[in-house]
Structure formats: structure tokens, C-alpha cells
Amino acid sequence: MNRIAAGEVVERPASALKELIENGLDAGARSIAVTLRQGGLDGIAVADDGHGIAREEMALALERHATSKMPDEAIEQVRTLGFRGEALPSIGSVSRLSLASRQGSGDGWRLLCDNGVISPLEPAAMAPGTRVEVEGLFERVPARRKFLRSPRSEYAACLDIVRRLAMARSDVGFVLEHDGRRIFSLPPGQDREDRVAQLIDRELADNHVIVALEREGVSLAGVASLPTFHRGSADHQYLFVNGRPVRDRLLVGAVRGAYADFIARDRHPVLALFLTLPAEDVDVNVHPAKTEVRFRDPAFMRGMIVSGLRRALDEAGMRVANKADASSTDLWQRE
């Protein structure tokens, strides 16, 4: 297992949260519960019902340069969201981390890691799966703690992470709680369109088109808003590549091109697009946190997005949003 240092960078609560949720998804979880305190500054807890970690591998999971997620030596063939790699030890080195896990009908075990110091393994009463709790992130590293933003800002970043991962995996149930308040509870096996609308904007459920296109072994699916349902910024546009949420400038340009004849240039549609393509046609290892990708043929991918959106909009004909966006009517009002 000592084959690669994944190099995850823990910059803020949201980056730690992303790694923990991805570990749960890679472990085959059908349900993930996230609990935050003060935007993650005071506490983060992620519990999943995945296959868990064997007792003899608990300590290994907190060691650097260890991963259980790479197939042979072909790094480009990685199918998981992350490597596990240095995520847990990186988080544990700058916080108080509790790792508890139980496999099937076996016993549960827990390890504590206090800013890099690991305590002996101890029994833990728990359901099958894994639970990771993180407290006091960067408390002993004031130089890094001072760069964290307000609880409200850190919570917004955490919420964005959970939203993206929940959209990527509509087959998995997600529960998010913040400071004792339940933000949302999403059932496993939810219809993708319903989940996207619930996480982005509930009105999208009645004001969207379905995107579906296949070409040369690449498929594009998703949900896109009608031209009359739009926003003042592009922060409600989501792209997923092989089940991985990514941020890619290619998406922004392609969407602008597809909607150019339908909406004003300073307005942006709401959408979530899911690209599925052979692993060898995309490099997911260009960024430590795997939030960016590099396509082997970016022009082809751009064409897929533009064509898929255009076709969906053309098939919608002159259909308009059930409830007109107020900003769209404001564009036509004279002073």
C-alpha cells in the first residue's frame, strides 16, 4: 500500500470535509451524514455506512505515503474520487482527529490523533461503517488559523462541497446539519433531476430541459434551465466528469456559446452536466485536490456540451419558464 503520496492540501474546513466525504463514497457508502459546528471551524463529523476499515489497517490509514486506491501502477486509471493517501494524516497533523470504524459483523475500533500524536487503538461501539471527527483545526498552527475566514464564509464553502458531491452521487443519501440545524436530508436512490433541483433551486424542477447526447464513446447527460430562468453569475453551473465534481473553464465558455442566442450576455443559465468518457481521455491528476481535469481533446468536449445544450433547447421550442425570473423582465423596462 505504500505506493504514492497523494499530496492533499488541507487549507480550510471545506478541503478537509471534501476528503472525508470522498473516502466514504469510495468505501461504498449508501448513506453519509455530515455535521458541522461554526462552519467547520469548531468541528467536522462525517459518518458513513461503507465497508469500513479493518482493525490492522486503522493505524496505516493515519500514516503518510499510504493508499489503498490505486490500481496496480496505472495512476491514470484511478476510478476513485481520491487516494485516501495523505488526507487523514494531513488532517490529523493539524487537528484533533478521531477515526472510528467497523467492518460488517466485526468489532468497532477507534484511533485518536492529536496534532500528529496517535493514541493506542481502543474498542468502539458503533454501527458498521466509518466515522471521522475533526476538532480544533489549526488551533496549534496560528499562522494558518488566522487565514481562515468567518464561520459564515467557511460554512458556505463546506455547503458547496456537500452540494457538489451529493449531486454527483444521487444514489447515495446525504444528511447535512450545521450548528444543530438540519440543512437538508436527501434519500438514497433519488432521481437525478429532483436532486439537482433540490440542491440548486427548487423552481428549476419546473423550468428545465433534459440534456442527453452520446457521441464516439462519450456521453453527456444533465439538467439545464430554460433561457428565461437565469442568474446574474455563473456560480450555479456544475460540471461532473466520470462522477467527479470539477471546475473547468471549458464549461463556462461552452455554456455561453450554447445560450448566446437566448439570453443576455450578462445573464447565466442554471445547470448541472454529467460527462462520462474513457479514463484515458481525461487526466484527473492535474490538481492535488482533483478539482480540475485536462481533456485529451478539449475541442471535442466543448462541442459535446454546446451540441447537447443546443439540441435540448431546440427540442423545448418556444417553451418559457412557468414563473418568469424578475430579472428577465427588468431588462426590458425603461427608466
XYZ file of C-alpha atoms in Angstrom:
335
model
C 0.000 0.000 0.000
C 2.989 2.313 0.374
C 2.967 3.372 -3.235
C 2.069 7.022 -3.507
C 1.864 10.244 -1.581
C -1.405 11.785 -2.692
C -0.395 15.264 -1.575
C -3.774 16.541 -0.428
C -3.560 20.051 0.932
C -5.680 20.925 3.965
C -6.302 24.640 3.546
C -9.617 25.124 5.341
C -12.531 23.121 6.795
C -14.051 22.605 3.346
C -10.925 20.921 1.976
C -10.822 18.530 4.936
C -14.549 17.848 4.560
C -14.136 17.036 0.869
C -11.517 14.390 1.612
C -13.619 12.781 4.344
C -16.782 12.558 2.234
C -14.848 11.183 -0.740
C -13.356 8.480 1.477
C -16.886 7.466 2.459
C -18.061 7.355 -1.155
C -15.011 5.343 -2.213
C -15.796 2.923 0.630
C -19.148 2.097 -0.971
C -21.333 4.113 1.394
C -25.063 4.274 0.706
C -25.605 6.985 3.290
C -23.391 9.821 4.542
C -24.139 12.170 7.435
C -22.204 15.427 7.832
C -22.272 17.537 10.999
C -20.604 20.955 11.209
C -20.022 23.381 14.041
C -19.263 27.024 13.317
C -18.750 26.370 9.617
C -16.357 23.531 10.425
C -14.003 25.755 12.424
C -15.005 24.138 15.719
C -15.922 20.698 14.467
C -16.496 18.411 11.480
C -18.003 14.930 11.674
C -18.575 12.590 8.733
C -20.264 9.227 9.273
C -20.828 6.652 6.529
C -22.171 3.107 6.238
C -19.443 1.909 3.890
C -17.367 -1.257 4.201
C -15.200 0.196 6.965
C -11.513 -0.206 7.759
C -10.011 -3.428 9.120
C -8.513 -3.233 12.606
C -5.000 -3.975 11.325
C -5.273 -1.141 8.781
C -6.540 1.570 11.150
C -3.065 2.813 12.066
C -1.931 2.532 8.450
C -4.743 4.876 7.392
C -3.125 7.581 9.531
C 0.343 7.070 8.081
C 1.709 9.190 5.268
C 2.504 7.751 1.830
C -0.160 5.059 2.067
C -3.046 4.445 -0.292
C -5.462 1.615 -0.978
C -7.000 3.185 -4.052
C -4.529 2.894 -6.931
C -4.960 0.012 -9.417
C -1.527 -1.568 -9.934
C 0.790 1.224 -11.112
C -1.568 2.886 -13.600
C -2.276 6.219 -11.941
C -4.308 7.390 -14.943
C -6.744 4.520 -14.335
C -7.767 5.678 -10.862
C -11.552 5.287 -10.621
C -11.946 6.558 -7.078
C -12.500 10.179 -6.070
C -9.238 10.350 -4.133
C -6.302 8.283 -2.925
C -7.014 8.416 0.853
C -3.226 8.734 0.811
C -2.216 11.649 2.964
C -5.704 13.031 3.588
C -6.252 11.545 7.048
C -2.692 12.089 8.348
C -2.641 15.606 6.896
C -5.847 16.486 8.727
C -4.706 14.711 11.884
C -1.439 16.630 11.930
C -3.241 19.978 12.348
C -6.270 18.997 14.462
C -7.688 16.555 16.976
C -8.953 13.692 14.846
C -10.975 10.661 15.908
C -11.164 7.739 13.459
C -13.667 5.002 14.313
C -14.567 2.119 12.020
C -16.277 -1.257 11.984
C -16.441 -3.893 9.270
C -19.632 -5.942 8.892
C -20.320 -8.124 11.918
C -16.906 -7.492 13.439
C -15.996 -5.208 16.326
C -15.582 -1.452 16.104
C -12.255 0.249 16.801
C -11.159 3.833 17.304
C -7.900 5.767 16.995
C -7.236 9.286 18.220
C -4.716 11.574 16.560
C -3.940 14.802 18.423
C -1.982 17.090 16.086
C 0.098 14.192 14.814
C 0.327 12.178 18.044
C -1.557 8.872 17.673
C -3.079 7.144 20.710
C -3.375 3.352 21.081
C -6.240 1.546 19.379
C -9.341 1.109 21.550
C -12.748 -0.618 21.154
C -15.673 1.459 19.901
C -19.379 0.665 19.969
C -20.812 1.680 16.598
C -22.758 0.540 13.556
C -20.834 -0.829 10.557
C -19.052 1.894 8.626
C -16.676 4.711 9.487
C -16.968 7.924 11.484
C -14.340 10.649 11.452
C -14.500 13.638 13.796
C -12.232 16.658 13.482
C -11.946 19.380 16.123
C -9.744 22.431 16.584
C -8.477 22.682 13.009
C -5.228 24.731 13.008
C -5.595 25.640 16.699
C -1.907 24.895 17.208
C -0.891 26.476 13.914
C -1.887 30.126 14.442
C -0.114 31.236 11.278
C -2.613 29.172 9.275
C -5.604 29.678 11.568
C -5.536 33.442 11.051
C -6.081 32.995 7.313
C -9.388 31.210 7.836
C -12.445 33.317 7.184
C -15.572 33.867 9.259
C -17.752 30.883 10.283
C -20.331 32.052 7.758
C -17.821 32.053 4.892
C -16.323 28.724 5.891
C -19.809 27.223 6.133
C -20.634 28.451 2.622
C -17.523 26.680 1.302
C -18.461 23.475 3.142
C -22.022 23.640 1.842
C -20.725 23.952 -1.723
C -18.591 20.830 -1.260
C -21.502 18.757 0.085
C -23.814 20.027 -2.676
C -21.407 19.044 -5.442
C -20.713 15.580 -4.075
C -24.415 14.964 -3.397
C -25.266 15.949 -6.973
C -22.538 13.678 -8.304
C -23.950 10.693 -6.397
C -27.730 10.749 -6.381
C -27.652 7.035 -5.484
C -26.236 7.925 -2.043
C -28.242 9.507 0.767
C -26.864 12.709 2.325
C -27.727 14.477 5.561
C -26.178 17.848 6.461
C -26.514 19.527 9.850
C -24.957 22.811 10.932
C -24.936 24.129 14.492
C -27.786 21.806 15.455
C -29.978 22.691 12.469
C -30.723 20.229 9.682
C -29.953 21.852 6.337
C -31.154 19.016 4.120
C -31.806 15.295 4.084
C -31.561 13.562 0.711
C -32.723 9.941 0.321
C -30.547 7.377 -1.487
C -31.598 6.448 -4.992
C -33.108 9.871 -5.648
C -33.897 10.854 -9.225
C -31.014 12.952 -10.539
C -33.267 15.747 -11.782
C -35.030 16.000 -8.429
C -31.759 16.082 -6.520
C -30.222 18.756 -8.734
C -33.318 20.944 -8.358
C -33.436 20.396 -4.588
C -29.787 21.372 -4.182
C -29.618 24.292 -6.632
C -33.078 25.841 -6.850
C -36.429 24.105 -6.337
C -38.004 26.167 -9.128
C -35.597 24.501 -11.555
C -37.798 21.383 -11.351
C -40.463 23.144 -13.452
C -38.132 25.230 -15.619
C -35.581 22.910 -17.155
C -34.731 20.777 -20.152
C -33.107 17.338 -20.100
C -29.688 17.119 -21.760
C -28.765 13.780 -23.338
C -26.169 13.181 -26.048
C -23.840 10.311 -26.959
C -21.017 10.527 -29.444
C -17.874 8.433 -30.059
C -17.940 6.690 -26.708
C -18.651 9.877 -24.752
C -21.999 10.588 -23.112
C -23.404 13.859 -21.816
C -26.421 13.978 -19.507
C -27.874 16.522 -17.158
C -30.317 19.285 -16.418
C -30.244 22.819 -17.835
C -32.554 25.748 -17.230
C -34.820 27.301 -19.822
C -33.451 30.560 -21.282
C -35.928 32.552 -19.180
C -34.624 31.045 -15.943
C -31.196 32.519 -15.262
C -28.893 34.172 -12.736
C -26.552 37.150 -12.579
C -23.470 34.955 -12.104
C -22.234 31.574 -13.294
C -21.936 30.101 -9.802
C -24.968 27.866 -10.384
C -23.286 25.874 -13.154
C -21.881 22.471 -12.256
C -19.785 20.019 -14.265
C -19.130 16.385 -13.360
C -16.621 14.197 -15.191
C -16.873 10.442 -14.621
C -18.765 11.109 -11.404
C -16.202 13.626 -10.152
C -17.241 17.250 -9.492
C -14.788 19.562 -11.239
C -14.341 23.228 -12.015
C -13.411 23.801 -15.625
C -13.297 26.994 -17.678
C -14.265 24.916 -20.687
C -17.778 24.634 -19.239
C -18.278 28.388 -18.875
C -17.273 29.093 -22.469
C -19.303 26.218 -23.893
C -22.429 27.210 -21.959
C -22.080 30.827 -23.053
C -21.839 29.677 -26.662
C -24.859 27.386 -26.413
C -27.086 30.074 -24.854
C -25.710 33.027 -26.856
C -28.880 33.410 -28.944
C -31.238 33.022 -25.989
C -30.170 35.211 -23.068
C -28.366 38.493 -22.430
C -24.589 38.227 -22.187
C -24.530 39.266 -18.521
C -27.022 36.565 -17.513
C -26.203 32.898 -16.863
C -28.305 29.716 -17.025
C -28.530 27.237 -14.169
C -27.372 23.718 -14.952
C -25.644 20.508 -13.917
C -23.946 18.478 -16.636
C -22.501 14.983 -16.312
C -19.814 13.823 -18.758
C -18.851 10.154 -18.976
C -15.819 9.211 -21.053
C -12.965 6.674 -21.111
C -10.479 7.234 -18.286
C -7.586 7.528 -20.730
C -9.250 10.539 -22.394
C -9.110 12.710 -19.272
C -6.356 13.447 -16.750
C -7.759 13.857 -13.228
C -4.356 14.280 -11.593
C -3.521 17.836 -12.662
C -4.552 19.293 -9.284
C -3.788 17.944 -5.762
C -7.454 18.160 -4.750
C -8.597 16.776 -8.129
C -10.944 19.707 -8.699
C -9.576 20.314 -12.212
C -9.162 17.999 -15.167
C -7.398 18.069 -18.515
C -9.170 16.595 -21.545
C -7.204 14.880 -24.277
C -9.464 16.577 -26.856
C -10.900 19.745 -25.276
C -12.398 20.955 -28.578
C -14.435 17.748 -28.853
C -15.669 18.109 -25.264
C -16.657 21.710 -25.841
C -18.564 20.615 -28.943
C -20.341 17.925 -26.919
C -21.548 20.458 -24.369
C -22.635 23.017 -26.960
C -24.390 20.393 -29.117
C -26.086 18.742 -26.165
C -27.419 22.021 -24.805
C -28.478 23.308 -28.241
C -30.359 20.117 -29.021
C -32.170 20.187 -25.677
C -33.114 23.851 -26.100
C -34.251 23.326 -29.703
C -36.481 20.441 -28.654
C -38.029 22.691 -25.994
C -39.163 25.036 -28.779
C -40.650 28.318 -27.529
C -41.374 26.959 -24.058
C -40.807 29.521 -21.303
C -40.375 29.336 -17.557
C -43.577 28.759 -15.610
C -42.684 31.648 -13.363
C -40.699 34.362 -15.073
C -37.491 35.417 -13.375
C -37.983 39.030 -12.221
C -34.554 39.979 -13.527
C -35.540 38.948 -17.054
C -38.437 41.413 -17.132
C -36.304 44.158 -15.616
C -34.061 44.012 -18.688
C -36.996 45.309 -20.782
C -38.123 48.152 -18.522
C -37.288 51.729 -19.437
C -36.084 54.276 -16.911
